[in-house]
Coordinates of C-alpha atoms in Angstrom, one line a residue:
X1 CA 51.3 8.7 119.9
X2 CA 53.8 6.7 118.0
X3 CA 54.2 7.0 114.2
X4 CA 54.0 3.7 112.2
X5 CA 56.9 3.1 109.8
X6 CA 56.5 0.7 106.9
X7 CA 53.7 -1.8 106.2
X8 CA 51.9 -3.9 108.7
X9 CA 51.9 -7.6 108.2
X10 CA 48.3 -7.6 107.0
X11 CA 49.0 -4.9 104.4
X12 CA 52.0 -6.8 103.1
X13 CA 50.0 -10.1 102.7
X14 CA 47.2 -8.2 100.9
X15 CA 49.7 -6.6 98.6
X16 CA 51.3 -9.9 97.8
X17 CA 47.9 -11.5 97.1
X18 CA 46.9 -8.7 94.8
X19 CA 50.2 -9.0 92.8
X20 CA 49.8 -12.8 92.6
X21 CA 46.2 -12.4 91.3
X22 CA 47.2 -9.8 88.7
X23 CA 50.1 -12.0 87.6
X24 CA 47.8 -15.0 87.2
X25 CA 45.3 -13.1 85.1
X26 CA 48.1 -11.5 83.0
X27 CA 49.9 -14.8 82.4
X28 CA 46.7 -16.4 81.1
X29 CA 46.1 -13.5 78.8
X30 CA 49.7 -13.5 77.5
X31 CA 49.6 -17.2 77.0
X32 CA 46.4 -16.9 74.8
X33 CA 47.9 -14.0 73.0
X34 CA 51.0 -16.0 72.2
X35 CA 48.8 -18.9 70.9
X36 CA 46.8 -16.5 68.7
X37 CA 50.1 -15.1 67.4
X38 CA 51.3 -18.6 66.5
X39 CA 48.0 -19.4 64.8
X40 CA 48.2 -16.2 62.7
X41 CA 51.8 -17.0 61.8
X42 CA 50.9 -20.5 60.8
X43 CA 48.1 -19.3 58.6
X44 CA 50.4 -16.7 57.0
X45 CA 52.9 -19.5 56.1
X46 CA 50.1 -21.5 54.6
X47 CA 49.1 -18.5 52.4
X48 CA 52.8 -18.0 51.5
X49 CA 53.1 -21.7 50.5
X50 CA 49.9 -21.4 48.4
X51 CA 51.4 -18.4 46.7
X52 CA 54.6 -20.3 46.0
X53 CA 52.6 -23.3 44.6
X54 CA 50.5 -21.0 42.4
X55 CA 53.7 -19.4 41.1
X56 CA 55.1 -22.8 40.3
X57 CA 51.9 -23.9 38.5
X58 CA 51.9 -20.6 36.5
X59 CA 55.4 -21.2 35.4
X60 CA 54.5 -24.6 34.1
X61 CA 51.4 -23.2 32.3
X62 CA 53.5 -20.5 30.6
X63 CA 56.1 -23.1 29.5
X64 CA 53.4 -25.3 28.1
X65 CA 54.4 -28.1 30.5
X66 CA 50.9 -28.7 32.0
X67 CA 51.5 -32.4 32.3
X68 CA 54.1 -31.7 34.9
X69 CA 51.5 -30.0 37.2
X70 CA 50.1 -33.4 38.2
X71 CA 53.6 -34.4 39.3
X72 CA 53.8 -31.6 41.8
X73 CA 51.2 -33.3 44.0
X74 CA 52.9 -34.6 47.1
X75 CA 56.2 -32.7 46.5
X76 CA 58.0 -30.5 48.9
X77 CA 57.0 -26.9 48.1
X78 CA 59.8 -25.5 50.3
X79 CA 62.4 -26.4 47.7
X80 CA 60.7 -24.0 45.2
X81 CA 61.8 -21.0 47.3
X82 CA 65.0 -19.2 46.2
X83 CA 66.3 -19.5 49.7
X84 CA 65.0 -21.8 52.4
X85 CA 62.7 -19.8 54.7
X86 CA 63.8 -19.3 58.3
X87 CA 60.8 -21.2 59.6
X88 CA 61.6 -24.3 57.5
X89 CA 63.2 -27.0 59.6
X90 CA 64.0 -29.3 56.7
X91 CA 63.0 -32.7 55.4
X92 CA 62.5 -35.6 57.8
X93 CA 61.7 -39.3 57.5
X94 CA 58.6 -40.1 59.5
X95 CA 60.4 -41.6 62.5
X96 CA 62.4 -38.5 63.4
X97 CA 59.5 -36.6 64.9
X98 CA 60.8 -36.8 68.5
X99 CA 63.7 -34.3 68.3
X100 CA 62.1 -31.5 66.2
X101 CA 61.9 -27.9 67.3
X102 CA 58.4 -26.3 67.7
X103 CA 57.2 -23.4 65.6
X104 CA 58.9 -24.9 62.6
X105 CA 57.7 -26.4 59.3
X106 CA 59.0 -29.7 58.1
X107 CA 58.5 -32.0 55.1
X108 CA 58.0 -35.7 55.8
X109 CA 59.5 -37.6 52.9
X110 CA 57.9 -40.8 54.0
X111 CA 54.3 -39.6 53.9
X112 CA 54.6 -36.6 51.5
X113 CA 53.0 -34.4 54.2
X114 CA 54.0 -30.8 55.1
X115 CA 54.1 -30.7 58.9
X116 CA 53.9 -27.8 61.4
X117 CA 55.0 -28.5 65.0
X118 CA 52.9 -26.3 67.2
X119 CA 54.2 -24.9 70.5
X120 CA 50.9 -23.8 72.1
X121 CA 49.1 -27.1 71.4
X122 CA 46.9 -26.7 74.4
X123 CA 44.9 -24.2 72.2
X124 CA 45.1 -26.4 69.1
X125 CA 42.6 -29.2 68.4
X126 CA 43.3 -31.7 65.7
X127 CA 40.4 -33.9 64.9
X128 CA 41.0 -37.5 66.0
X129 CA 44.6 -36.7 67.0
X130 CA 46.3 -35.5 70.1
X131 CA 49.6 -34.7 68.3
X132 CA 51.3 -31.3 68.1
X133 CA 51.7 -31.8 64.4
X134 CA 49.3 -30.1 61.9
X135 CA 49.7 -31.9 58.6
X136 CA 49.1 -30.5 55.2
X137 CA 49.3 -32.0 51.7
X138 CA 49.5 -30.7 48.2
X139 CA 46.4 -31.8 46.4
X140 CA 45.4 -31.5 42.8
X141 CA 42.1 -29.8 42.2
X142 CA 40.4 -30.1 38.9
X143 CA 38.2 -27.1 38.1
X144 CA 35.6 -26.8 35.4
X145 CA 36.7 -27.6 31.8
X146 CA 37.2 -24.7 29.4
X147 CA 34.7 -25.4 26.6
X148 CA 36.4 -23.1 24.1
X149 CA 39.9 -24.4 24.5
X150 CA 38.7 -28.0 25.3
X151 CA 41.0 -28.5 28.3
X152 CA 40.6 -28.8 32.0
X153 CA 42.1 -26.3 34.4
X154 CA 44.3 -27.7 37.1
X155 CA 45.0 -26.1 40.4
X156 CA 47.2 -27.2 43.4
X157 CA 45.9 -26.4 46.8
X158 CA 47.4 -26.9 50.3
X159 CA 44.9 -29.0 52.1
X160 CA 45.0 -30.1 55.8
X161 CA 45.2 -33.9 56.2
X162 CA 43.0 -33.8 59.2
X163 CA 40.7 -30.9 60.2
X164 CA 42.1 -28.6 62.9
X165 CA 41.1 -25.5 64.8
X166 CA 42.7 -23.1 67.1
X167 CA 40.9 -22.3 70.4

């Protein structure tokens, strides 16, 4: 009886098919994982921007310059950082959107919007829009009036221009 050396053709084909199936499933999983990571990073930057905005508002309250809080609406919050963050791509004028890098934040001087250019936009749904840009704006929020001090409390929030969702 002769001993067989190596794989038969059928065993080789089955091995290749199994590896291809595993690769397909793994690549789908890794793609979704990368999109979830991008969504979490985007949300973290929004929270970081809100912190920076609240810090700026607190500085103006402490200085007694509350009238300047209303002027912050629509401004670029990235300029309030001591150093520009790594994820900030800079200011653009509305028409330059074609040559921008993904996974970066921009400030559109024409519209006053804060933009995020998503890389995994197949998992991103922006209401009424098929763009890869998630747009935010600084909005002034009036909270309840302080009856004792007879003044209103102002708050700046980062608000999405159009609703969006990941997945």
